[in-house]
JSON list of C-alpha atoms and ligand atoms in Angstrom, two decimals:
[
{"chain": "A", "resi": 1, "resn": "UNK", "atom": "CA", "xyz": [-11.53, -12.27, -56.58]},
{"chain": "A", "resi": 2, "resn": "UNK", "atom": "CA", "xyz": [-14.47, -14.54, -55.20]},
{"chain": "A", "resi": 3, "resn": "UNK", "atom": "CA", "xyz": [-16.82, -11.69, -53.06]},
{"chain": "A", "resi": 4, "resn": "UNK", "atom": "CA", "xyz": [-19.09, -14.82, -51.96]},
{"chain": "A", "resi": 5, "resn": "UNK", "atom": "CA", "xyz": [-16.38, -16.23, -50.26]},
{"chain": "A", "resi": 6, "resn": "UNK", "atom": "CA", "xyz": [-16.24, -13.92, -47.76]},
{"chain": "A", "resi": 7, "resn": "UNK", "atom": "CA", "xyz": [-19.82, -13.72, -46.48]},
{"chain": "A", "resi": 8, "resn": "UNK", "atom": "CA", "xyz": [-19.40, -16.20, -43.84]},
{"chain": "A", "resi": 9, "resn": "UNK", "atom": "CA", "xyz": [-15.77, -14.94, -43.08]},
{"chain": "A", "resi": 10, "resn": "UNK", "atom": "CA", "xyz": [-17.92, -11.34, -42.28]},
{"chain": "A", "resi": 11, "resn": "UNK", "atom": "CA", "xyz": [-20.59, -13.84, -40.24]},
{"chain": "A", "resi": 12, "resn": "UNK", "atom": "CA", "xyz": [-17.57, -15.44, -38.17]},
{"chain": "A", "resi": 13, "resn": "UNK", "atom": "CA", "xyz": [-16.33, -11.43, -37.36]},
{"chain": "A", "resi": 14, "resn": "UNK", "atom": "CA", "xyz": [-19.36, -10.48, -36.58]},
{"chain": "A", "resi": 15, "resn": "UNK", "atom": "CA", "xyz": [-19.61, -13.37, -34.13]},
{"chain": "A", "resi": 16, "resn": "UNK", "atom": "CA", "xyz": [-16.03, -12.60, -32.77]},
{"chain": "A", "resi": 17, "resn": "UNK", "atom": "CA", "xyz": [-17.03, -8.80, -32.23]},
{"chain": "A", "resi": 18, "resn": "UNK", "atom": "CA", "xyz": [-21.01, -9.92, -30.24]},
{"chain": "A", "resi": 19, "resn": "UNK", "atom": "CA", "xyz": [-18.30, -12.09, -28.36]},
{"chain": "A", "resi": 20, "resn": "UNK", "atom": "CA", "xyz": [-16.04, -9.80, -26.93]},
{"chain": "A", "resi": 21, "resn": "UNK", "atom": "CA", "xyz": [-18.80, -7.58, -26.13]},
{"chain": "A", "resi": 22, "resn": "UNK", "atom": "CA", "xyz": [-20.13, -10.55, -24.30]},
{"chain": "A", "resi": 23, "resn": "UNK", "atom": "CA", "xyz": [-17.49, -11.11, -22.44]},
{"chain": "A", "resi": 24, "resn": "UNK", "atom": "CA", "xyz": [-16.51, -7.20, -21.84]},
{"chain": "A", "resi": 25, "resn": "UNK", "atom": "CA", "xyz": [-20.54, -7.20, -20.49]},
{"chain": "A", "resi": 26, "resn": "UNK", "atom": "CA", "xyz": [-20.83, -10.64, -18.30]},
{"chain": "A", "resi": 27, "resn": "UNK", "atom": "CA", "xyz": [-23.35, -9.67, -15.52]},
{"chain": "A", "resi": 28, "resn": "UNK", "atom": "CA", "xyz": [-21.11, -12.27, -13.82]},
{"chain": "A", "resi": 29, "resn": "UNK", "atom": "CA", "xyz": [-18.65, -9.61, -14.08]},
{"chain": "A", "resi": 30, "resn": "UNK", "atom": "CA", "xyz": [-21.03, -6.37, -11.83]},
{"chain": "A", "resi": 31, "resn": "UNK", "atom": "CA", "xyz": [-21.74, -9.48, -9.47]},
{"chain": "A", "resi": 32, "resn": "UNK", "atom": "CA", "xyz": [-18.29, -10.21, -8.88]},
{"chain": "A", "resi": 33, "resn": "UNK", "atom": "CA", "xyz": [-17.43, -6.79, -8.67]},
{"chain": "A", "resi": 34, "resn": "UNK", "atom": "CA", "xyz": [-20.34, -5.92, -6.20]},
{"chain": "A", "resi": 35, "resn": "UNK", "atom": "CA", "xyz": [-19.00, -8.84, -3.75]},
{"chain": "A", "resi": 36, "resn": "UNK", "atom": "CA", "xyz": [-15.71, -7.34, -3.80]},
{"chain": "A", "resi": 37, "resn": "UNK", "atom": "CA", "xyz": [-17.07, -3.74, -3.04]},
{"chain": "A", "resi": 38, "resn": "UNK", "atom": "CA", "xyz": [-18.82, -5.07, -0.20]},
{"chain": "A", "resi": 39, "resn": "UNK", "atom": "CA", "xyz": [-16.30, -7.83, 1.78]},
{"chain": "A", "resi": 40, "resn": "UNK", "atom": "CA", "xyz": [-13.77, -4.38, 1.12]},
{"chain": "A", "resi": 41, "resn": "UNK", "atom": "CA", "xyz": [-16.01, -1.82, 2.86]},
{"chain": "A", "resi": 42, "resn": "UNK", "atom": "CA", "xyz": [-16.59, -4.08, 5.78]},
{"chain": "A", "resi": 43, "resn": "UNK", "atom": "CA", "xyz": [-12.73, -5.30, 5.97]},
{"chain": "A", "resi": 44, "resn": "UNK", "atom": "CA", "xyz": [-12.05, -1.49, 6.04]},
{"chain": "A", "resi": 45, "resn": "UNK", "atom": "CA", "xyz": [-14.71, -0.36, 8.60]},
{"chain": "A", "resi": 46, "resn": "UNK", "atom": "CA", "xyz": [-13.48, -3.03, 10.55]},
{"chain": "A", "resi": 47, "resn": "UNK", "atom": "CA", "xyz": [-10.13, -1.66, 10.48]},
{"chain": "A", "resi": 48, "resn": "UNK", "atom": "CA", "xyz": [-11.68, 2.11, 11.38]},
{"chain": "A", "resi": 49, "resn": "UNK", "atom": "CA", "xyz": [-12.96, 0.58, 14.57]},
{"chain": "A", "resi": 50, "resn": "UNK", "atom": "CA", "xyz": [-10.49, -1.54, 15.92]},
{"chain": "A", "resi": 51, "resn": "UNK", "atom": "CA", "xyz": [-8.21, 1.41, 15.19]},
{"chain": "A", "resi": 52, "resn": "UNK", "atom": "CA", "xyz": [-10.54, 3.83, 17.14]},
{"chain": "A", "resi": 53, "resn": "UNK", "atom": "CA", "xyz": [-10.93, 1.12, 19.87]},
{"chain": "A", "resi": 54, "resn": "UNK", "atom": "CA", "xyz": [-7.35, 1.31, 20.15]},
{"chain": "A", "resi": 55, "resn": "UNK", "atom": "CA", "xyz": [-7.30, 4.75, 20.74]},
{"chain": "A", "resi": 56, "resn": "UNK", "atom": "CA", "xyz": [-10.39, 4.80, 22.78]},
{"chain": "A", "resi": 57, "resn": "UNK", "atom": "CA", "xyz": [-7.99, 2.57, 25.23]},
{"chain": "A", "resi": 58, "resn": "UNK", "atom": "CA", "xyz": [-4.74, 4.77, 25.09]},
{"chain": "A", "resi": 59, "resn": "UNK", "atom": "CA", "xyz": [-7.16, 8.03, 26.08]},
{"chain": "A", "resi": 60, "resn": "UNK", "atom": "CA", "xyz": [-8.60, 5.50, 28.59]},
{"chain": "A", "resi": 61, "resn": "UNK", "atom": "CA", "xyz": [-5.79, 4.89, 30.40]},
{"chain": "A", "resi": 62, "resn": "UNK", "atom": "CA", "xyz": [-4.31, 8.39, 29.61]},
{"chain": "A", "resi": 63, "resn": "UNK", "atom": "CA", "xyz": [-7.40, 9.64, 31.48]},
{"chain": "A", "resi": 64, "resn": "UNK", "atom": "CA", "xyz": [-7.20, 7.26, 34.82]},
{"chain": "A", "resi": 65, "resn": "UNK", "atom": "CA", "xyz": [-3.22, 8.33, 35.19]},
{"chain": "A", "resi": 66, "resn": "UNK", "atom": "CA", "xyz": [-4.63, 11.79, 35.44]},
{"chain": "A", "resi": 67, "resn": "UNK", "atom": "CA", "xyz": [-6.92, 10.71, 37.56]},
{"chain": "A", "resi": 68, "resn": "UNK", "atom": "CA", "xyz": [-4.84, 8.92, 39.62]},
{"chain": "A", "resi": 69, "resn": "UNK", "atom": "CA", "xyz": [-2.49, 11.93, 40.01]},
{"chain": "A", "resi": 70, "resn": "UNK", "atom": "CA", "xyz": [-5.29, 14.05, 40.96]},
{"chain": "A", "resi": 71, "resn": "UNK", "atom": "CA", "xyz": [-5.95, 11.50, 43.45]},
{"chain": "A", "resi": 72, "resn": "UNK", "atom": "CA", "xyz": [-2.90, 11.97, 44.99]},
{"chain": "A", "resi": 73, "resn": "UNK", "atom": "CA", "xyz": [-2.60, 15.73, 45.26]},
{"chain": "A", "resi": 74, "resn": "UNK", "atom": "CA", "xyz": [-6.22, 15.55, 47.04]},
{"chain": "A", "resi": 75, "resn": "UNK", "atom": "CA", "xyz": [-5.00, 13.18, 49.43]},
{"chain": "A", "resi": 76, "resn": "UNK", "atom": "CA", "xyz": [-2.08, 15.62, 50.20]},
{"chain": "A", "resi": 77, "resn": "UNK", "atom": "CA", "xyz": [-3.74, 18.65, 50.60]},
{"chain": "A", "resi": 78, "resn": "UNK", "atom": "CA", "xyz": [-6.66, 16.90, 52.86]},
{"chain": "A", "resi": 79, "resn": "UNK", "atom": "CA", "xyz": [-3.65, 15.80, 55.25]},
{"chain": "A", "resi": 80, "resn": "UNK", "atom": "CA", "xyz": [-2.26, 19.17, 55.05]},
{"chain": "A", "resi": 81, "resn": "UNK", "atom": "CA", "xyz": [-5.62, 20.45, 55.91]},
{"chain": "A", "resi": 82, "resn": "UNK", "atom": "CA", "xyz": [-5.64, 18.77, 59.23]},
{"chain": "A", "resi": 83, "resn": "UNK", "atom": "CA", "xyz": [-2.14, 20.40, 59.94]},
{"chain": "A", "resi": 84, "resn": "UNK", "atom": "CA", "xyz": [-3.27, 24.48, 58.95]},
{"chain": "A", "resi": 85, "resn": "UNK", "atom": "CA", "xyz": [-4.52, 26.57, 61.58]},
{"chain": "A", "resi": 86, "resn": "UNK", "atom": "CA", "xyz": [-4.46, 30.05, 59.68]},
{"chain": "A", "resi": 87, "resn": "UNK", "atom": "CA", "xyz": [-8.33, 30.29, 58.04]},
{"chain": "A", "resi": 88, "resn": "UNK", "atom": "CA", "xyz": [-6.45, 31.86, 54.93]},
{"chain": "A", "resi": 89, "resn": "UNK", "atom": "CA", "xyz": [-4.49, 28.60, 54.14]},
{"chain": "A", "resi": 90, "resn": "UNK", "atom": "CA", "xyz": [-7.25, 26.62, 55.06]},
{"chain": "A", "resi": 91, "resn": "UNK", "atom": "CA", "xyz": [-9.55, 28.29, 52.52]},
{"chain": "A", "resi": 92, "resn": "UNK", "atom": "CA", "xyz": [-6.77, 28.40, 50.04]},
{"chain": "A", "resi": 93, "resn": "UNK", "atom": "CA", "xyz": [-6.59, 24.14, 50.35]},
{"chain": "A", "resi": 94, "resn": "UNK", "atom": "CA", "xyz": [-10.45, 24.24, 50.19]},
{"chain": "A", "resi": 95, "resn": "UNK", "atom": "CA", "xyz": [-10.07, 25.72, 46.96]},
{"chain": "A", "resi": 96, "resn": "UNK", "atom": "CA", "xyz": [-7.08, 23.62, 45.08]},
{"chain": "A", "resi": 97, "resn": "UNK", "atom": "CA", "xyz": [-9.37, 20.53, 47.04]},
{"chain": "A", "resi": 98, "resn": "UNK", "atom": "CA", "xyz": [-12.18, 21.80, 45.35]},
{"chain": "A", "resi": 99, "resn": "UNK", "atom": "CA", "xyz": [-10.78, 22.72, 41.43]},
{"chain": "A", "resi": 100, "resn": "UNK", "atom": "CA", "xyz": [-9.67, 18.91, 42.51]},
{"chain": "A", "resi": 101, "resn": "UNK", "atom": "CA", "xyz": [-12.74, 17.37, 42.67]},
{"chain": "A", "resi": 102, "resn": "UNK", "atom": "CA", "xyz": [-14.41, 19.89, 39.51]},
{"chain": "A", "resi": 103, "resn": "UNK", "atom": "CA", "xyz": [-11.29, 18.47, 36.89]},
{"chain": "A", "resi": 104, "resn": "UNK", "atom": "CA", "xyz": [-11.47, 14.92, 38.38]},
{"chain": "A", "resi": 105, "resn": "UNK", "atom": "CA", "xyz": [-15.27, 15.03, 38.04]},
{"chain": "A", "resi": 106, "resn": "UNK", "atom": "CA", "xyz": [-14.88, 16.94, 34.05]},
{"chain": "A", "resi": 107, "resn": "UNK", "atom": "CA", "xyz": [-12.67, 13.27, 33.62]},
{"chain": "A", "resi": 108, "resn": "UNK", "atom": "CA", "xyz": [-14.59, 10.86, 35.17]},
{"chain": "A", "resi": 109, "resn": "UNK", "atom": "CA", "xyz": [-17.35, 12.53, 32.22]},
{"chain": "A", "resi": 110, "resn": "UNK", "atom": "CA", "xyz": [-14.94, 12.08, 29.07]},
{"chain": "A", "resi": 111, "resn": "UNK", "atom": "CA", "xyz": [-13.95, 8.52, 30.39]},
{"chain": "A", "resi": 112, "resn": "UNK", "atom": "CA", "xyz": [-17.64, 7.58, 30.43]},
{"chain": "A", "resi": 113, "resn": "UNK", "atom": "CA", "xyz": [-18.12, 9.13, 27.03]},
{"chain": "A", "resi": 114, "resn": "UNK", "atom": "CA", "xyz": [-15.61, 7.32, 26.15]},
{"chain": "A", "resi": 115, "resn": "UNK", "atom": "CA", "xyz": [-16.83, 3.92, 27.27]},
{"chain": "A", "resi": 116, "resn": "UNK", "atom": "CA", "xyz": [-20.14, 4.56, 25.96]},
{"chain": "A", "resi": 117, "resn": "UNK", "atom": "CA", "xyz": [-18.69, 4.59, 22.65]},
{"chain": "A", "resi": 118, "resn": "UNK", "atom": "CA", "xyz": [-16.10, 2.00, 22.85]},
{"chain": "A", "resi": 119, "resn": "UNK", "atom": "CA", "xyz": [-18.99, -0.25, 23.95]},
{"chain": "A", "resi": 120, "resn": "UNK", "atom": "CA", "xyz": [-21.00, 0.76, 20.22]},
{"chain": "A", "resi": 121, "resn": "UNK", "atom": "CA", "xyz": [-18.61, -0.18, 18.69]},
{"chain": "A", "resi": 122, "resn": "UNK", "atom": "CA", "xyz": [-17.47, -3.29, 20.45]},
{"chain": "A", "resi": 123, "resn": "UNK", "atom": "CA", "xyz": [-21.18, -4.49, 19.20]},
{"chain": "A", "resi": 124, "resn": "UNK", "atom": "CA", "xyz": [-20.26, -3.39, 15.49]},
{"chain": "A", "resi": 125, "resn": "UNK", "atom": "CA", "xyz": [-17.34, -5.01, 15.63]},
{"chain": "A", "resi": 126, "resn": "UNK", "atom": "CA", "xyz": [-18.89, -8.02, 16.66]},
{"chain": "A", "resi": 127, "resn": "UNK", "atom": "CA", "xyz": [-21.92, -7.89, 13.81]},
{"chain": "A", "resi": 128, "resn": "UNK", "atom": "CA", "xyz": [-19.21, -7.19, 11.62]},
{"chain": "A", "resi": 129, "resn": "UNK", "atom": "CA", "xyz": [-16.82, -9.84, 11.88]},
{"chain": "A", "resi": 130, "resn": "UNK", "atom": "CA", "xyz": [-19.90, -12.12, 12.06]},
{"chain": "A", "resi": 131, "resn": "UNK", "atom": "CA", "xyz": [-20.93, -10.84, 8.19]},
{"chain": "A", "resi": 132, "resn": "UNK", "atom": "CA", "xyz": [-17.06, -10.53, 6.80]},
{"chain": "A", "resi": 133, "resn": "UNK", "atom": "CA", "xyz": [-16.62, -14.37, 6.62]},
{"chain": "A", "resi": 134, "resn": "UNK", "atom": "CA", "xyz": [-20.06, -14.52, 4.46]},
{"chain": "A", "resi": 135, "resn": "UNK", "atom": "CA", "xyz": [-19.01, -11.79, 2.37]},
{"chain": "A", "resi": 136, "resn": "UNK", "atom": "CA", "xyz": [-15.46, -13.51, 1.77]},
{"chain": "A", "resi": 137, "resn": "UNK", "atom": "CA", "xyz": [-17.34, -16.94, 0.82]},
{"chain": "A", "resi": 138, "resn": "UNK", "atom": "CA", "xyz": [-19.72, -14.72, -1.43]},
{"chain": "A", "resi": 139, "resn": "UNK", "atom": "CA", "xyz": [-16.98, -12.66, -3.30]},
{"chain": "A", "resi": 140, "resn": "UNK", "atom": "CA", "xyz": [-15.16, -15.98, -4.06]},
{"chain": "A", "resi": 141, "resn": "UNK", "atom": "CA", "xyz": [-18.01, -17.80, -4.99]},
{"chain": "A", "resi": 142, "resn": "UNK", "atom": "CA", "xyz": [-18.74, -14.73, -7.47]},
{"chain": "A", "resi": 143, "resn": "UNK", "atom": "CA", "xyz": [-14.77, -14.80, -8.84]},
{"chain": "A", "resi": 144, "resn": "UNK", "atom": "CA", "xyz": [-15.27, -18.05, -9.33]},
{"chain": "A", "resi": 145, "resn": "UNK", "atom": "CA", "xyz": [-18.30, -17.84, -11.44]},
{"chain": "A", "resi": 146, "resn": "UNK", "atom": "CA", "xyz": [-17.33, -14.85, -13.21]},
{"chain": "A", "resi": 147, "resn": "UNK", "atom": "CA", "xyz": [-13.94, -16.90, -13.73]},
{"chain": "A", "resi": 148, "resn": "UNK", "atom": "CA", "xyz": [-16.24, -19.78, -15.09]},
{"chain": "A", "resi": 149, "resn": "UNK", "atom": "CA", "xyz": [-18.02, -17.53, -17.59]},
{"chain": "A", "resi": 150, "resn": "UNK", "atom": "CA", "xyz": [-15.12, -15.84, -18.64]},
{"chain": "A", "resi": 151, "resn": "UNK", "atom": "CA", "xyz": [-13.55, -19.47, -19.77]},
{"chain": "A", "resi": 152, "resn": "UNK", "atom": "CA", "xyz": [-16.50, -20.25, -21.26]},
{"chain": "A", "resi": 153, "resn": "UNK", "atom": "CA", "xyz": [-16.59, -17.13, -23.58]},
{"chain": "A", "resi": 154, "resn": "UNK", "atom": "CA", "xyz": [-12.99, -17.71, -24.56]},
{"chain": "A", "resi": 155, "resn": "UNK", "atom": "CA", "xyz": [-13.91, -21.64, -25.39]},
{"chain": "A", "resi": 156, "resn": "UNK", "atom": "CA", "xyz": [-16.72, -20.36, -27.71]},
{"chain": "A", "resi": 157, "resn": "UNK", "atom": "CA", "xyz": [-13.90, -17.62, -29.24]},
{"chain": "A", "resi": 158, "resn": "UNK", "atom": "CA", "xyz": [-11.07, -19.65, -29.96]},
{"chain": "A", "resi": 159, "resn": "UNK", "atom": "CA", "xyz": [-13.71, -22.05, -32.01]},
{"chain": "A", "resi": 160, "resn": "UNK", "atom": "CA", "xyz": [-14.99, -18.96, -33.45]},
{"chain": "A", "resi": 161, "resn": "UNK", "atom": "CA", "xyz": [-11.06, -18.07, -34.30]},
{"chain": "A", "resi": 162, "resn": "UNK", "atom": "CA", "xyz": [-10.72, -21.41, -35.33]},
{"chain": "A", "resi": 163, "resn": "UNK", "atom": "CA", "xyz": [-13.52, -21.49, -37.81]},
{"chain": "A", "resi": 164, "resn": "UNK", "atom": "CA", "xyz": [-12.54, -18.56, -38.97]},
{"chain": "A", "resi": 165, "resn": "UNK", "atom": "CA", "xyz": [-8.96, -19.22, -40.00]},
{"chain": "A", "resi": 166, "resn": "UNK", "atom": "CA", "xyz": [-10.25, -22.34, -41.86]},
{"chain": "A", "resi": 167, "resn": "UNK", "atom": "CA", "xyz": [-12.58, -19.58, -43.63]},
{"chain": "A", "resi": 168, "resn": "UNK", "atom": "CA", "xyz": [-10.02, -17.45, -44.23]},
{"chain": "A", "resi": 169, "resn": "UNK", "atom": "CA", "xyz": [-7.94, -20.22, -45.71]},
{"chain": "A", "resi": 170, "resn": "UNK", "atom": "CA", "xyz": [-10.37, -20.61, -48.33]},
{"chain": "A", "resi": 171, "resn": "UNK", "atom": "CA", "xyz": [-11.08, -16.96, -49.34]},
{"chain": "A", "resi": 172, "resn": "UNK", "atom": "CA", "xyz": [-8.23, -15.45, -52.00]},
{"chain": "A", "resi": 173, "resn": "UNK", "atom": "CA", "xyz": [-5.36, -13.31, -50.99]},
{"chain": "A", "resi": 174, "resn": "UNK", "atom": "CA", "xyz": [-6.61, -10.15, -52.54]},
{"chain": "A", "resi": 175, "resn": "UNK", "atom": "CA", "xyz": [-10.23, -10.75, -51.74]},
{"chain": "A", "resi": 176, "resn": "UNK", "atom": "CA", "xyz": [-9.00, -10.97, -48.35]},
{"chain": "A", "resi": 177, "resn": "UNK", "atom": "CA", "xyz": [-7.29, -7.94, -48.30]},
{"chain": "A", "resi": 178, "resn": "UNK", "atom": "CA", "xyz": [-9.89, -5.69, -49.89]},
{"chain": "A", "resi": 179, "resn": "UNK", "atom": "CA", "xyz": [-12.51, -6.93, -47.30]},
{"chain": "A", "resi": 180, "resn": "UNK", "atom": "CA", "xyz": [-10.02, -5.99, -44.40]},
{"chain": "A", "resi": 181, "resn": "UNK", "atom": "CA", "xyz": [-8.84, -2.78, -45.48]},
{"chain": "A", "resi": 182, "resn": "UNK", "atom": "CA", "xyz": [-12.66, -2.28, -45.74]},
{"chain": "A", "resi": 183, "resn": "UNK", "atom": "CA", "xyz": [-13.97, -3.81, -43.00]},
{"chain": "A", "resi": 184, "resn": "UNK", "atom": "CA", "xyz": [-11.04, -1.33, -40.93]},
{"chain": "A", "resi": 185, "resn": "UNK", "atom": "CA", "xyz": [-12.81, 1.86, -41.86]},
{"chain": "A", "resi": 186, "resn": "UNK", "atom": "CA", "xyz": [-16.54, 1.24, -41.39]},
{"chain": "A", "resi": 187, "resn": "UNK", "atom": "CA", "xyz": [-18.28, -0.27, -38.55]},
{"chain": "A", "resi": 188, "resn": "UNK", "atom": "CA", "xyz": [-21.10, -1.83, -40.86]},
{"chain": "A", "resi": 189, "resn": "UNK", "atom": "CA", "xyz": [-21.12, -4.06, -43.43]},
{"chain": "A", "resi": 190, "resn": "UNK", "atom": "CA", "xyz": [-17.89, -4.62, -45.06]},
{"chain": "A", "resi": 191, "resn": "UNK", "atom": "CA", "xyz": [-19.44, -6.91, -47.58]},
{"chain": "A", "resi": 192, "resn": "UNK", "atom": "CA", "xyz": [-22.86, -7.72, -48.30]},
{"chain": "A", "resi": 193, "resn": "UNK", "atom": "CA", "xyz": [-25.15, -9.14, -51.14]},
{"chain": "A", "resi": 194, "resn": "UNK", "atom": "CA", "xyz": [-27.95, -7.32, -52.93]},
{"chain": "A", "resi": 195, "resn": "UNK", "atom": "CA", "xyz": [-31.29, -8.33, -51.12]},
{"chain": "A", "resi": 196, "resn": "UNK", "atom": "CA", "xyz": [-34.62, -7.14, -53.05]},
{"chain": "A", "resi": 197, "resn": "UNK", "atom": "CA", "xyz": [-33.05, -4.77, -54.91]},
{"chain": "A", "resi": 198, "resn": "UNK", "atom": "CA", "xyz": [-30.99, -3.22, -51.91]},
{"chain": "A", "resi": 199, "resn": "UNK", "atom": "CA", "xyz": [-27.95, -2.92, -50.63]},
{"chain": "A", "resi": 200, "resn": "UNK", "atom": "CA", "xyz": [-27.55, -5.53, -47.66]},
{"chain": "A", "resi": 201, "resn": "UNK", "atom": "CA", "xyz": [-25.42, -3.40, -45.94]},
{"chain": "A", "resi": 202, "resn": "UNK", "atom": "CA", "xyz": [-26.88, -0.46, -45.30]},
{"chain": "A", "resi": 203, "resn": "UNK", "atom": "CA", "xyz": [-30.28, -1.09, -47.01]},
{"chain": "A", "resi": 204, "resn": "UNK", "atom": "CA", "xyz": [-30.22, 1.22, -49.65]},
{"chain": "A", "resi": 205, "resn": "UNK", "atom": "CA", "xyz": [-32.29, 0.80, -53.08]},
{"chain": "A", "resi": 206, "resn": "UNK", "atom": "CA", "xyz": [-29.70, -0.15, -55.81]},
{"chain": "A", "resi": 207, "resn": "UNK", "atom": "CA", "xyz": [-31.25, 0.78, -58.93]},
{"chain": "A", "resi": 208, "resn": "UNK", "atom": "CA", "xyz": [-31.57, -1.77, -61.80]},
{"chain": "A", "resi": 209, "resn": "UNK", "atom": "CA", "xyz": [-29.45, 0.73, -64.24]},
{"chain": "A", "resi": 210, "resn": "UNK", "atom": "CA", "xyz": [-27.20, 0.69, -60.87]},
{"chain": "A", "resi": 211, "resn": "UNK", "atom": "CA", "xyz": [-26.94, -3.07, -60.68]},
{"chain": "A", "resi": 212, "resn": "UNK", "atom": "CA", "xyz": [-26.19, -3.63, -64.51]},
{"chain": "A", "resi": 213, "resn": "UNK", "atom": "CA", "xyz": [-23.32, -1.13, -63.53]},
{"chain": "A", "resi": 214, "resn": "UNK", "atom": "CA", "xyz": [-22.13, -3.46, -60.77]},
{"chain": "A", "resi": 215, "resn": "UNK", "atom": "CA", "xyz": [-22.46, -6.52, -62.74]},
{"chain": "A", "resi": 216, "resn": "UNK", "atom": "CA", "xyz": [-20.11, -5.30, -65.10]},
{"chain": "A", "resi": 217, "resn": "UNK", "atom": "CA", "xyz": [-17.22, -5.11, -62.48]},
{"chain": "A", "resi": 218, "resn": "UNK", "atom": "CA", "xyz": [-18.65, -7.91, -60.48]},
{"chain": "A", "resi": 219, "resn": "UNK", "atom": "CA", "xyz": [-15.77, -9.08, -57.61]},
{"chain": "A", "resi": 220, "resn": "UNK", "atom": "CA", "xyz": [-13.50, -6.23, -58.70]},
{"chain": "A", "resi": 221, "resn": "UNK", "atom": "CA", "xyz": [-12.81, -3.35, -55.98]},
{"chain": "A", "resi": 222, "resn": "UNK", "atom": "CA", "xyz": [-14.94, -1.37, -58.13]},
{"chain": "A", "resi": 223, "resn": "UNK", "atom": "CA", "xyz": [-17.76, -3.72, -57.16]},
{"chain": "A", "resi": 224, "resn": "UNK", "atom": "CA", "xyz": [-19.05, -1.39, -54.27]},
{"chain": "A", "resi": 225, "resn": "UNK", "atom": "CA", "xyz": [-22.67, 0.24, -52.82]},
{"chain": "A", "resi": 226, "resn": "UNK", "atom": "CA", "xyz": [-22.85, 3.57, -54.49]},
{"chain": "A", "resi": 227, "resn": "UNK", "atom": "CA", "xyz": [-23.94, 4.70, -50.94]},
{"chain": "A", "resi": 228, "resn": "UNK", "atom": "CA", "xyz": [-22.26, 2.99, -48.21]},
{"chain": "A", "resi": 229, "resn": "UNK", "atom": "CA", "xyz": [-19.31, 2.31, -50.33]},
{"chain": "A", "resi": 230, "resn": "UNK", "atom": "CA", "xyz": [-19.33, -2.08, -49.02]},
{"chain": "A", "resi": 231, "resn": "UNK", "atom": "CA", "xyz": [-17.88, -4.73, -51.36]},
{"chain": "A", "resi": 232, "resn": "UNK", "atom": "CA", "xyz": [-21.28, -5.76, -53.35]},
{"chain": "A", "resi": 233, "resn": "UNK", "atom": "CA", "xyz": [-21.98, -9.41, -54.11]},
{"chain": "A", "resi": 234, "resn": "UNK", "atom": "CA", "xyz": [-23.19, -9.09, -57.93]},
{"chain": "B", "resi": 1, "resn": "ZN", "atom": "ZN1", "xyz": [-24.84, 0.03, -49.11]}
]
């Protein structure tokens, strides 16, 4: 087994690992996702309102049919009033003319509150479908550049894959094997060398009796840190 060989195989991981965290972590990506948010909250509060203005127009007209009818029973009971002699019935007309005109005036109030709002929102409607079309063009010029980032990460790791099957290629089968079943249970250093009398790996003092030890097994499995158990260079 050749431990040097796979130092720059561990480089090219290491690489491939900073460059899926780049890509999981593109600020393109928030941007993109921000754009969206937006254009969607406007697209659905202008669905809200036009809904509402649609019922705003129903009750509208729901509200001038009553009227209307109310119209009509006024405009009987004044002719009947012209016709009644006996005070009793006349008083009794005065008063359905008169509950009449109290209902017909308690609609005449919704339907204005009912215009007043339907002309609010009319005006957000308006400001809003003047700032969808800029939020569309934003959230697609954000997909697109997150889109353009993202293929740009992927160039740099299939050359990084690339480079490091040609690596791998040149690293021995079991070699190759011990680093990976290594490198699968840690998340440092699978391999490392010993730098100024430490472990590279997790930065340990190795002492000389130590290193003597680890010369003597040198690119063997037994070649490991004493403390963070990674394949030693020796
Ligand atoms: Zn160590």
């Amino acid at each position: 087994m050749n431990f040097r060989s796979l130092l720059p195989l561990q480089a090219i991981d290491h690489r491939l690992s900073q460059l899926a965290h780049r890509k999981a972590q593109l600020p393109e990506r928030a941007k993109a996702d921000a754009a969206k948010k937006a254009l969607d909250s406007a697209r659905a509060e202008e669905r809200k309102i036009i809904k509402r203005v649609g019922d705003i127009t129903g009750e509208v007209n729901r509200l001038e049919v009553r009227g209307r009818e109310l119209d009509a029973k006024k405009a009987k009971y004044e002719s009947q009033l012209k016709s009644v002699v006996v005070m009793r019935e006349v008083e009794a007309l005065q008063h359905e003319i008169s509950t009449i005109n109290a209902d017909h005036s308690s609609l005449d109030d919704a339907e204005l509150l009912l215009l007043d709002e339907n002309e609010r929102l009319e005006q957000a409607l308006a400001t809003l479908q003047v700032s969808v079309p800029t939020l569309e063009s934003a959230a697609i010029d954000a997909a697109t550049a997150l889109a353009s980032a993202i293929s740009a990460v992927d160039a740099d790791i299939a050359a990084a894959n690339d480079e490091r099957s040609r690596l791998a290629a040149g690293v021995d089968a079991e070699s190759l094997a011990l680093y990976e079943q290594v490198r699968s249970r840690t998340s440092s250093a699978a391999v490392a060398e010993i730098v100024k009398g430490s472990c590279g790996g997790c930065h340990t003092s190795i002492s000389p009796k130590e290193q003597a030890e680890l010369k003597k097994v040198a690119d063997s499995a037994d070649a490991r840190c004493p403390y963070c158990s990674c394949l030693l260079v020796v």
